Amino acid sequence: MGLKLNTKYIDGFVSDAEVEAAWPEAEAAFSKLQGLNMTGWLDLPGRYDKAEFERVLEMAAEIRERADVLVCLGIGGQYLGAKAVVSALSESGADSDFPVLFAGNSLSTVELNKVLAALEGKDFYLNVNSKSGTTLETSLGFRILRQKLVERYGEEEARKRTIVSTDSVGTLHNMVVKEGWRVFIEPDDIGGRYSVFTTVGLLPIAVSGVDIREFMAGAADAWAEYRGDEGSGTSGLGGVRENAAALYAVLRNLCLRKGRTTEILASYEPSLNYVAEWWKQLFGESEGKDGKGLFPASVGYTTDLHSLGQYIQDGPRNMIETVIRVGDTGEFVIPAEKDDMDGLNYLAGKTLAWANDQALLAVAEAHSTCGDDGGCTPNMILELPEISARSIGHLLYFFEFSCALSALMLGVDPFDQPGVEAYKARVFERLGR
Ligand code: PA5
């Protein structure tokens, strides 16, 4: 169920010799990573709390039995991981079958009204995720939905229908103690954007119907693969180009050093659009500091080939693309038509997935080819065998691991986000706090 990094469409831009020369930096980054704080996520797939995991499964079963919908409140790292997994596995027709609504991730009245309207006549639970408990969007959303819950069910039942993940101290934890809500304590050594394999991600994912054992198994596969030869007594990343996650970190750093300023994550499966949103947050908050870092952007192909494709092919040569290529997306055979009115009979008998994949390869070639009629946006292709709980678990862990290495190679702290304080102070000033 592994994941491969195909470098064919970037090899002309970054040479083997450059990768070899930079590999020791990745090794040094990995050694450094293992001595840092906030790395509780690193070996989590191999050592997670099995009793807590069972509690998550029990609570998910209770919610699925007693409610029609779960409303999950949180923002940034406290919702994007769950949203990414639930979207990937529900929209792809895989194993997600229970509605999870996300709220508390904007200040939009329209969005809030949509959630309130969706709850009319439905039984619901609230799951609020916030480490600090002071995040404006989440706290406000929680206040409004909490009142709705009490109105609907009364104090006692509302208490049973409120489940919190938060730090062991802080505003939300104080509220938990006062109100008696059920709580999962978020680990002190795992930040929001690395939290998808904690209860923050696991509870809503399990409620949605996704098999979280498989999801964790995917992360464990990835951890076993990328920690290199740790099992044999050393802690290296393995040989140059053997470790896809480290290679990805090396290649994107080399591209940055060669003047690339933007990395675009592209996918040909709309169900992966929220994986891209999660990826942007992970890399954006981990790397964008001290005036450094690739700007993480995303596109959804083939749709965006008819919009941003023009810019990527022909615009400034400051971009690289990382493309997620899914192996098995199901078989839909293109039908023949008697009169061939639309001239598409040359595709009859082929699958739509085959056509999608030919488009992917053609675009990678076109975007990465320098020349009079070609663009020059180097492409890396991440080959995912299928969209399943296990493969998505592997993919998200792959990105967490490579992001931490990449940020350390860049010379920044992967786990802080000092830049968000500046805007927060101004917002609170304007709001009159
Ligand atoms: O990844 C992060 O650290 C952030 O995106 C946080 O998850 C986000 O700001 C929410 O913070 P909190 O958990 O304090 O509500």
Tab-separated table of C-alpha atoms and ligand atoms in Angstrom:
chain	number	residue	atom	x	y	z
A	1	MET	CA	0.000	0.000	0.000
A	2	GLY	CA	3.050	2.196	-0.387
A	3	LEU	CA	3.359	5.570	-1.990
A	4	LYS	CA	5.936	6.356	-4.675
A	5	LEU	CA	7.554	9.614	-5.660
A	6	ASN	CA	8.050	9.684	-9.413
A	7	THR	CA	10.757	12.228	-10.254
A	8	LYS	CA	10.823	11.796	-14.034
A	9	TYR	CA	9.413	15.283	-14.654
A	10	ILE	CA	11.798	17.097	-12.300
A	11	ASP	CA	15.028	15.233	-13.062
A	12	GLY	CA	15.941	17.717	-15.806
A	13	PHE	CA	15.728	20.569	-13.297
A	14	VAL	CA	17.447	19.019	-10.275
A	15	SER	CA	20.349	16.655	-10.942
A	16	ASP	CA	21.305	13.459	-9.127
A	17	ALA	CA	24.503	15.143	-7.977
A	18	GLU	CA	22.524	17.986	-6.386
A	19	VAL	CA	20.247	15.525	-4.590
A	20	GLU	CA	23.254	13.555	-3.352
A	21	ALA	CA	24.967	16.696	-2.128
A	22	ALA	CA	21.849	17.792	-0.215
A	23	TRP	CA	21.024	14.375	1.271
A	24	PRO	CA	23.243	14.842	4.367
A	25	GLU	CA	21.157	17.949	5.168
A	26	ALA	CA	18.062	15.761	5.249
A	27	GLU	CA	19.890	13.273	7.486
A	28	ALA	CA	20.917	16.131	9.795
A	29	ALA	CA	17.346	17.437	9.806
A	30	PHE	CA	16.070	13.981	10.810
A	31	SER	CA	18.588	13.729	13.666
A	32	LYS	CA	17.638	17.203	14.845
A	33	LEU	CA	13.910	16.422	14.573
A	34	GLN	CA	14.238	13.494	16.944
A	35	GLY	CA	15.640	15.780	19.644
A	36	LEU	CA	12.991	18.509	19.334
A	37	ASN	CA	9.902	19.236	21.416
A	38	MET	CA	6.490	19.017	19.733
A	39	THR	CA	7.347	15.781	17.962
A	40	GLY	CA	4.814	13.572	19.712
A	41	TRP	CA	3.237	12.909	16.285
A	42	LEU	CA	6.454	11.408	14.895
A	43	ASP	CA	6.230	7.883	16.337
A	44	LEU	CA	2.548	8.167	17.338
A	45	PRO	CA	1.321	5.585	14.776
A	46	GLY	CA	3.473	2.970	16.507
A	47	ARG	CA	2.654	3.832	20.117
A	48	TYR	CA	-0.770	5.464	20.335
A	49	ASP	CA	-2.904	4.999	23.455
A	50	LYS	CA	-5.004	1.914	22.718
A	51	ALA	CA	-7.447	2.559	25.588
A	52	GLU	CA	-8.142	6.076	24.325
A	53	PHE	CA	-8.498	4.699	20.799
A	54	GLU	CA	-11.186	2.279	22.049
A	55	ARG	CA	-12.928	5.198	23.778
A	56	VAL	CA	-12.988	7.036	20.459
A	57	LEU	CA	-14.558	4.023	18.767
A	58	GLU	CA	-17.184	3.668	21.507
A	59	MET	CA	-18.063	7.331	21.371
A	60	ALA	CA	-18.276	7.231	17.582
A	61	ALA	CA	-20.655	4.267	17.822
A	62	GLU	CA	-22.781	6.157	20.356
A	63	ILE	CA	-22.979	9.243	18.131
A	64	ARG	CA	-23.863	7.173	15.083
A	65	GLU	CA	-26.630	5.504	17.051
A	66	ARG	CA	-28.077	8.541	18.844
A	67	ALA	CA	-27.675	11.272	16.236
A	68	ASP	CA	-28.278	11.966	12.555
A	69	VAL	CA	-25.351	14.342	12.245
A	70	LEU	CA	-22.175	15.382	14.072
A	71	VAL	CA	-21.175	19.034	14.126
A	72	CYS	CA	-17.438	19.335	14.466
A	73	LEU	CA	-16.070	22.731	15.551
A	74	GLY	CA	-12.473	23.800	15.082
A	75	ILE	CA	-10.242	25.778	12.751
A	76	GLY	CA	-6.865	25.318	11.052
A	77	GLY	CA	-5.173	22.199	12.340
A	78	GLN	CA	-8.189	21.458	14.510
A	79	TYR	CA	-10.435	20.653	11.549
A	80	LEU	CA	-8.616	20.398	8.232
A	81	GLY	CA	-7.233	16.896	8.824
A	82	ALA	CA	-10.644	15.444	9.663
A	83	LYS	CA	-12.287	17.368	6.835
A	84	ALA	CA	-9.631	16.123	4.379
A	85	VAL	CA	-10.108	12.472	5.319
A	86	VAL	CA	-13.902	12.607	5.532
A	87	SER	CA	-14.126	14.403	2.166
A	88	ALA	CA	-11.675	12.059	0.463
A	89	LEU	CA	-13.501	8.957	1.627
A	90	SER	CA	-17.087	10.116	1.316
A	91	GLU	CA	-16.795	11.868	-2.041
A	92	SER	CA	-14.812	9.028	-3.590
A	93	GLY	CA	-17.651	6.654	-2.741
A	94	ALA	CA	-15.470	4.747	-0.263
A	95	ASP	CA	-16.420	3.956	3.298
A	96	SER	CA	-17.661	7.217	4.799
A	97	ASP	CA	-21.446	7.139	5.280
A	98	PHE	CA	-22.469	9.405	8.196
A	99	PRO	CA	-22.797	13.195	7.862
A	100	VAL	CA	-20.216	15.304	9.657
A	101	LEU	CA	-20.672	19.066	9.384
A	102	PHE	CA	-17.782	21.414	10.080
A	103	ALA	CA	-18.374	24.728	11.847
A	104	GLY	CA	-16.415	27.261	13.868
A	105	ASN	CA	-13.951	27.681	10.997
A	106	SER	CA	-15.060	31.120	9.786
A	107	LEU	CA	-16.994	34.178	10.950
A	108	SER	CA	-19.453	33.873	8.079
A	109	THR	CA	-23.139	34.305	8.946
A	110	VAL	CA	-24.087	32.492	5.755
A	111	GLU	CA	-22.078	29.424	6.754
A	112	LEU	CA	-23.461	29.450	10.277
A	113	ASN	CA	-27.025	29.681	8.960
A	114	LYS	CA	-26.335	26.761	6.636
A	115	VAL	CA	-25.288	24.610	9.593
A	116	LEU	CA	-28.285	25.723	11.671
A	117	ALA	CA	-30.635	24.967	8.767
A	118	ALA	CA	-29.066	21.535	8.298
A	119	LEU	CA	-29.776	20.741	11.962
A	120	GLU	CA	-33.504	21.411	11.683
A	121	GLY	CA	-35.340	18.205	12.538
A	122	LYS	CA	-32.071	16.302	12.994
A	123	ASP	CA	-30.584	14.838	16.144
A	124	PHE	CA	-27.031	16.044	16.654
A	125	TYR	CA	-23.925	16.014	18.839
A	126	LEU	CA	-21.251	18.703	19.119
A	127	ASN	CA	-17.548	17.930	19.002
A	128	VAL	CA	-15.399	20.977	19.727
A	129	ASN	CA	-11.652	20.876	19.127
A	130	SER	CA	-9.412	23.677	20.326
A	131	LYS	CA	-6.127	23.406	22.170
A	132	SER	CA	-6.249	26.936	23.519
A	133	GLY	CA	-10.003	27.307	23.781
A	134	THR	CA	-9.650	30.980	22.943
A	135	THR	CA	-9.737	30.800	19.145
A	136	LEU	CA	-12.344	33.353	18.077
A	137	GLU	CA	-14.082	31.459	15.271
A	138	THR	CA	-14.343	28.206	17.200
A	139	SER	CA	-15.337	29.773	20.532
A	140	LEU	CA	-18.056	31.897	18.926
A	141	GLY	CA	-19.396	28.984	16.892
A	142	PHE	CA	-19.392	26.812	20.003
A	143	ARG	CA	-21.269	29.424	22.049
A	144	ILE	CA	-24.008	29.669	19.396
A	145	LEU	CA	-24.333	25.931	18.774
A	146	ARG	CA	-24.135	25.130	22.486
A	147	GLN	CA	-27.175	27.338	23.065
A	148	LYS	CA	-28.955	25.599	20.206
A	149	LEU	CA	-28.123	22.205	21.738
A	150	VAL	CA	-29.447	23.226	25.181
A	151	GLU	CA	-32.600	24.711	23.597
A	152	ARG	CA	-33.218	21.448	21.791
A	153	TYR	CA	-32.351	18.906	24.489
A	154	GLY	CA	-32.214	20.708	27.863
A	155	GLU	CA	-29.123	21.052	30.076
A	156	GLU	CA	-28.644	17.416	31.045
A	157	GLU	CA	-28.942	15.814	27.619
A	158	ALA	CA	-26.954	18.667	26.009
A	159	ARG	CA	-24.120	17.870	28.423
A	160	LYS	CA	-24.064	14.263	27.156
A	161	ARG	CA	-24.044	15.445	23.560
A	162	THR	CA	-20.998	17.702	23.918
A	163	ILE	CA	-17.563	16.180	23.400
A	164	VAL	CA	-14.389	18.215	23.646
A	165	SER	CA	-10.746	17.774	22.650
A	166	THR	CA	-8.503	20.349	24.306
A	167	ASP	CA	-5.303	20.903	26.276
A	168	SER	CA	-5.057	19.778	29.887
A	169	VAL	CA	-5.222	23.412	31.026
A	170	GLY	CA	-6.803	26.568	29.588
A	171	THR	CA	-10.135	28.242	28.939
A	172	LEU	CA	-11.867	25.296	27.287
A	173	HIS	CA	-10.542	22.871	29.854
A	174	ASN	CA	-11.909	25.095	32.627
A	175	MET	CA	-15.299	25.032	30.911
A	176	VAL	CA	-15.104	21.232	30.697
A	177	VAL	CA	-14.468	20.999	34.429
A	178	LYS	CA	-17.338	23.372	35.199
A	179	GLU	CA	-19.869	21.835	32.793
A	180	GLY	CA	-18.920	18.170	33.034
A	181	TRP	CA	-18.584	17.572	29.287
A	182	ARG	CA	-16.773	14.464	28.125
A	183	VAL	CA	-13.222	15.289	27.093
A	184	PHE	CA	-10.161	13.980	25.296
A	185	ILE	CA	-6.933	15.686	26.346
A	186	GLU	CA	-4.813	16.769	23.401
A	187	PRO	CA	-1.143	15.848	23.791
A	188	ASP	CA	1.097	18.760	24.817
A	189	ASP	CA	3.732	17.697	22.309
A	190	ILE	CA	1.527	17.672	19.189
A	191	GLY	CA	0.516	20.945	17.521
A	192	GLY	CA	-2.777	21.463	15.672
A	193	ARG	CA	-1.501	20.873	12.144
A	194	TYR	CA	0.152	17.572	13.140
A	195	SER	CA	-2.921	16.370	15.066
A	196	VAL	CA	-4.922	14.370	12.528
A	197	PHE	CA	-3.847	11.064	14.096
A	198	THR	CA	-4.964	12.198	17.578
A	199	THR	CA	-8.579	12.304	18.842
A	200	VAL	CA	-8.990	15.657	17.054
A	201	GLY	CA	-8.965	13.817	13.751
A	202	LEU	CA	-9.921	10.336	14.850
A	203	LEU	CA	-13.316	11.021	16.453
A	204	PRO	CA	-14.978	12.831	13.516
A	205	ILE	CA	-13.308	10.454	11.053
A	206	ALA	CA	-14.614	7.421	12.969
A	207	VAL	CA	-18.087	8.963	13.252
A	208	SER	CA	-18.135	9.464	9.482
A	209	GLY	CA	-17.780	5.700	9.085
A	210	VAL	CA	-14.138	5.531	8.032
A	211	ASP	CA	-12.187	2.632	9.534
A	212	ILE	CA	-9.734	4.441	11.807
A	213	ARG	CA	-7.776	1.240	12.466
A	214	GLU	CA	-6.940	1.153	8.761
A	215	PHE	CA	-6.225	4.888	8.791
A	216	MET	CA	-3.735	4.458	11.641
A	217	ALA	CA	-2.283	1.384	9.942
A	218	GLY	CA	-1.547	3.549	6.889
A	219	ALA	CA	0.316	6.035	9.098
A	220	ALA	CA	2.191	3.159	10.778
A	221	ASP	CA	3.217	1.795	7.343
A	222	ALA	CA	4.562	5.230	6.489
A	223	TRP	CA	6.405	5.683	9.794
A	224	ALA	CA	7.989	2.228	9.425
A	225	GLU	CA	9.079	3.117	5.900
A	226	TYR	CA	10.412	6.643	6.430
A	227	ARG	CA	12.234	6.210	9.726
A	228	GLY	CA	14.796	4.335	7.610
A	229	ASP	CA	16.991	1.822	9.310
A	230	GLU	CA	16.052	2.811	12.856
A	231	GLY	CA	15.012	-0.752	13.579
A	232	SER	CA	18.538	-1.949	12.867
A	233	GLY	CA	20.071	0.254	15.514
A	234	THR	CA	20.885	3.379	13.468
A	235	SER	CA	18.529	6.253	12.796
A	236	GLY	CA	19.310	7.242	9.210
A	237	LEU	CA	16.829	7.885	6.425
A	238	GLY	CA	18.162	5.093	4.232
A	239	GLY	CA	20.058	5.558	0.975
A	240	VAL	CA	19.745	8.594	-1.274
A	241	ARG	CA	16.432	8.379	-3.182
A	242	GLU	CA	15.292	5.359	-1.141
A	243	ASN	CA	13.133	7.421	1.205
A	244	ALA	CA	10.300	9.118	-0.704
A	245	ALA	CA	9.381	11.515	2.117
A	246	ALA	CA	12.973	12.686	2.579
A	247	LEU	CA	13.469	12.916	-1.183
A	248	TYR	CA	10.399	15.144	-1.452
A	249	ALA	CA	11.810	17.426	1.271
A	250	VAL	CA	15.172	17.579	-0.513
A	251	LEU	CA	13.727	18.255	-3.961
A	252	ARG	CA	11.428	21.070	-2.864
A	253	ASN	CA	14.277	22.728	-0.947
A	254	LEU	CA	16.551	22.472	-3.983
A	255	CYS	CA	13.840	24.014	-6.155
A	256	LEU	CA	13.471	26.890	-3.681
A	257	ARG	CA	17.227	27.481	-3.824
A	258	LYS	CA	16.986	27.613	-7.606
A	259	GLY	CA	14.551	30.494	-7.374
A	260	ARG	CA	11.187	28.713	-7.279
A	261	THR	CA	8.855	30.517	-4.900
A	262	THR	CA	5.556	28.612	-5.225
A	263	GLU	CA	4.649	24.954	-4.944
A	264	ILE	CA	1.312	23.896	-6.370
A	265	LEU	CA	-0.298	20.689	-5.165
A	266	ALA	CA	-2.389	19.284	-7.986
A	267	SER	CA	-4.839	16.432	-7.956
A	268	TYR	CA	-7.055	14.935	-10.613
A	269	GLU	CA	-9.584	13.741	-8.026
A	270	PRO	CA	-11.925	16.445	-6.634
A	271	SER	CA	-12.415	14.297	-3.527
A	272	LEU	CA	-8.801	15.173	-2.636
A	273	ASN	CA	-9.397	18.943	-2.713
A	274	TYR	CA	-9.476	19.119	1.094
A	275	VAL	CA	-6.281	17.067	1.317
A	276	ALA	CA	-4.775	19.990	-0.574
A	277	GLU	CA	-6.319	22.474	1.882
A	278	TRP	CA	-4.804	20.505	4.780
A	279	TRP	CA	-1.433	20.330	2.962
A	280	LYS	CA	-1.423	24.121	2.413
A	281	GLN	CA	-1.985	24.733	6.106
A	282	LEU	CA	0.652	22.182	7.113
A	283	PHE	CA	3.371	23.590	4.879
A	284	GLY	CA	2.268	27.236	5.052
A	285	GLU	CA	2.305	27.453	8.850
A	286	SER	CA	5.344	25.200	9.247
A	287	GLU	CA	7.620	26.866	6.705
A	288	GLY	CA	6.450	30.401	5.991
A	289	LYS	CA	8.518	32.369	8.486
A	290	ASP	CA	11.682	34.442	8.770
A	291	GLY	CA	11.082	35.586	5.178
A	292	LYS	CA	11.490	32.024	3.893
A	293	GLY	CA	9.479	29.175	2.387
A	294	LEU	CA	7.729	28.064	-0.795
A	295	PHE	CA	4.198	29.470	-1.044
A	296	PRO	CA	1.845	26.446	-0.980
A	297	ALA	CA	-0.975	26.698	-3.507
A	298	SER	CA	-3.307	24.109	-4.994
A	299	VAL	CA	-5.286	23.318	-8.116
A	300	GLY	CA	-7.940	20.750	-8.963
A	301	TYR	CA	-7.401	19.217	-12.394
A	302	THR	CA	-8.600	18.747	-15.024
A	303	THR	CA	-11.064	21.516	-14.051
A	304	ASP	CA	-8.356	24.101	-13.352
A	305	LEU	CA	-6.541	23.335	-16.595
A	306	HIS	CA	-9.275	25.543	-18.039
A	307	SER	CA	-8.365	28.415	-15.722
A	308	LEU	CA	-5.024	28.429	-13.872
A	309	GLY	CA	-3.507	25.989	-16.377
A	310	GLN	CA	-2.743	28.945	-18.659
A	311	TYR	CA	-0.732	30.701	-15.935
A	312	ILE	CA	1.124	27.556	-14.924
A	313	GLN	CA	2.072	26.734	-18.518
A	314	ASP	CA	2.942	30.218	-19.635
A	315	GLY	CA	3.279	32.518	-16.644
A	316	PRO	CA	6.388	33.338	-14.600
A	317	ARG	CA	8.875	30.508	-14.148
A	318	ASN	CA	8.646	30.602	-10.366
A	319	MET	CA	6.585	27.483	-9.694
A	320	ILE	CA	6.923	23.774	-9.120
A	321	GLU	CA	4.058	21.292	-9.106
A	322	THR	CA	3.470	18.200	-6.994
A	323	VAL	CA	0.821	16.008	-8.533
A	324	ILE	CA	-1.139	13.311	-6.701
A	325	ARG	CA	-1.746	10.419	-9.106
A	326	VAL	CA	-4.269	7.836	-7.899
A	327	GLY	CA	-3.841	4.309	-9.267
A	328	ASP	CA	-7.265	2.753	-8.859
A	329	THR	CA	-10.289	5.052	-9.030
A	330	GLY	CA	-12.825	2.532	-10.311
A	331	GLU	CA	-13.787	1.414	-13.803
A	332	PHE	CA	-16.184	3.356	-15.939
A	333	VAL	CA	-16.043	2.325	-19.576
A	334	ILE	CA	-16.721	5.040	-22.143
A	335	PRO	CA	-19.628	3.906	-24.326
A	336	ALA	CA	-19.633	3.783	-28.134
A	337	GLU	CA	-22.267	5.773	-30.030
A	338	LYS	CA	-23.813	4.626	-33.263
A	339	ASP	CA	-23.381	7.832	-35.276
A	340	ASP	CA	-20.304	9.133	-33.444
A	341	MET	CA	-21.945	12.584	-33.546
A	342	ASP	CA	-19.442	14.035	-31.085
A	343	GLY	CA	-16.443	12.315	-32.676
A	344	LEU	CA	-15.549	10.559	-29.433
A	345	ASN	CA	-15.740	6.964	-30.614
A	346	TYR	CA	-11.948	6.791	-30.615
A	347	LEU	CA	-12.294	6.628	-26.816
A	348	ALA	CA	-15.071	4.035	-26.753
A	349	GLY	CA	-14.137	0.984	-24.701
A	350	LYS	CA	-11.455	2.885	-22.777
A	351	THR	CA	-12.087	3.855	-19.151
A	352	LEU	CA	-12.614	7.391	-17.891
A	353	ALA	CA	-9.828	6.736	-15.356
A	354	TRP	CA	-7.455	5.910	-18.220
A	355	ALA	CA	-8.363	9.191	-19.947
A	356	ASN	CA	-7.831	11.100	-16.665
A	357	ASP	CA	-4.421	9.490	-16.256
A	358	GLN	CA	-3.395	10.260	-19.840
A	359	ALA	CA	-4.324	13.885	-19.155
A	360	LEU	CA	-2.154	13.831	-16.002
A	361	LEU	CA	0.871	12.484	-17.875
A	362	ALA	CA	0.377	14.853	-20.798
A	363	VAL	CA	0.109	17.870	-18.480
A	364	ALA	CA	3.184	16.818	-16.478
A	365	GLU	CA	5.089	16.639	-19.765
A	366	ALA	CA	3.751	19.960	-21.041
A	367	HIS	CA	4.304	21.846	-17.769
A	368	SER	CA	7.788	20.495	-17.171
A	369	THR	CA	9.163	20.787	-20.700
A	370	CYS	CA	11.243	23.866	-21.393
A	371	GLY	CA	11.220	25.139	-24.937
A	372	ASP	CA	9.542	27.494	-27.340
A	373	ASP	CA	6.119	25.982	-27.014
A	374	GLY	CA	6.352	24.474	-23.530
A	375	GLY	CA	6.267	25.736	-20.004
A	376	CYS	CA	8.876	24.902	-17.451
A	377	THR	CA	7.234	24.014	-14.199
A	378	PRO	CA	9.059	20.963	-12.820
A	379	ASN	CA	6.669	18.250	-11.653
A	380	MET	CA	6.928	15.640	-8.932
A	381	ILE	CA	4.339	12.894	-9.083
A	382	LEU	CA	3.155	11.236	-5.890
A	383	GLU	CA	1.713	7.884	-6.805
A	384	LEU	CA	-1.056	6.748	-4.467
A	385	PRO	CA	-2.398	3.248	-5.171
A	386	GLU	CA	-6.021	4.120	-4.327
A	387	ILE	CA	-8.192	6.344	-2.149
A	388	SER	CA	-8.743	4.249	0.986
A	389	ALA	CA	-8.459	4.818	4.737
A	390	ARG	CA	-5.054	3.129	4.727
A	391	SER	CA	-3.606	4.972	1.736
A	392	ILE	CA	-4.865	8.361	2.978
A	393	GLY	CA	-3.323	7.624	6.398
A	394	HIS	CA	-0.048	6.893	4.624
A	395	LEU	CA	-0.284	10.048	2.502
A	396	LEU	CA	-0.986	12.401	5.420
A	397	TYR	CA	1.847	10.932	7.471
A	398	PHE	CA	4.149	11.206	4.422
A	399	PHE	CA	3.419	14.946	4.286
A	400	GLU	CA	3.826	15.493	8.048
A	401	PHE	CA	7.196	13.744	8.025
A	402	SER	CA	8.500	15.483	4.902
A	403	CYS	CA	7.186	18.865	6.067
A	404	ALA	CA	9.113	18.687	9.346
A	405	LEU	CA	12.309	17.644	7.520
A	406	SER	CA	11.827	20.284	4.846
A	407	ALA	CA	11.302	23.082	7.385
A	408	LEU	CA	14.429	22.057	9.292
A	409	MET	CA	16.430	21.983	6.039
A	410	LEU	CA	15.108	25.481	5.411
A	411	GLY	CA	16.319	26.565	8.837
A	412	VAL	CA	12.938	27.342	10.439
A	413	ASP	CA	11.000	25.864	13.374
A	414	PRO	CA	8.328	23.539	11.902
A	415	PHE	CA	6.173	23.744	14.997
A	416	ASP	CA	5.586	27.407	15.831
A	417	GLN	CA	3.456	30.043	14.064
A	418	PRO	CA	4.576	33.421	15.403
A	419	GLY	CA	3.129	35.219	12.364
A	420	VAL	CA	-0.482	34.609	13.304
A	421	GLU	CA	-0.216	36.691	16.477
A	422	ALA	CA	0.139	39.984	14.577
A	423	TYR	CA	-3.252	39.770	12.907
A	424	LYS	CA	-4.959	38.310	15.966
A	425	ALA	CA	-3.946	41.275	18.124
A	426	ARG	CA	-5.455	43.693	15.595
A	427	VAL	CA	-8.680	41.719	15.215
A	428	PHE	CA	-9.196	41.630	18.978
A	429	GLU	CA	-8.401	45.355	19.193
A	430	ARG	CA	-11.062	46.153	16.591
A	431	LEU	CA	-13.561	43.863	18.303
A	432	GLY	CA	-12.973	45.762	21.534
A	433	ARG	CA	-11.792	42.878	23.691
B	1	PA5	O1	-2.018	24.237	13.312
B	1	PA5	C1	-2.165	25.071	14.172
B	1	PA5	O2	-1.427	25.150	15.179
B	1	PA5	C2	-3.293	26.070	14.088
B	1	PA5	O3	-3.888	26.012	12.843
B	1	PA5	C3	-4.347	25.783	15.154
B	1	PA5	O4	-4.781	24.462	14.997
B	1	PA5	C4	-5.532	26.739	15.050
B	1	PA5	O5	-5.110	28.071	15.099
B	1	PA5	C5	-6.543	26.475	16.166
B	1	PA5	O6	-5.953	26.696	17.416
B	1	PA5	P1	-6.629	26.183	18.737
B	1	PA5	O7	-6.450	24.725	18.829
B	1	PA5	O8	-5.928	26.877	19.855
B	1	PA5	O9	-8.090	26.547	18.670
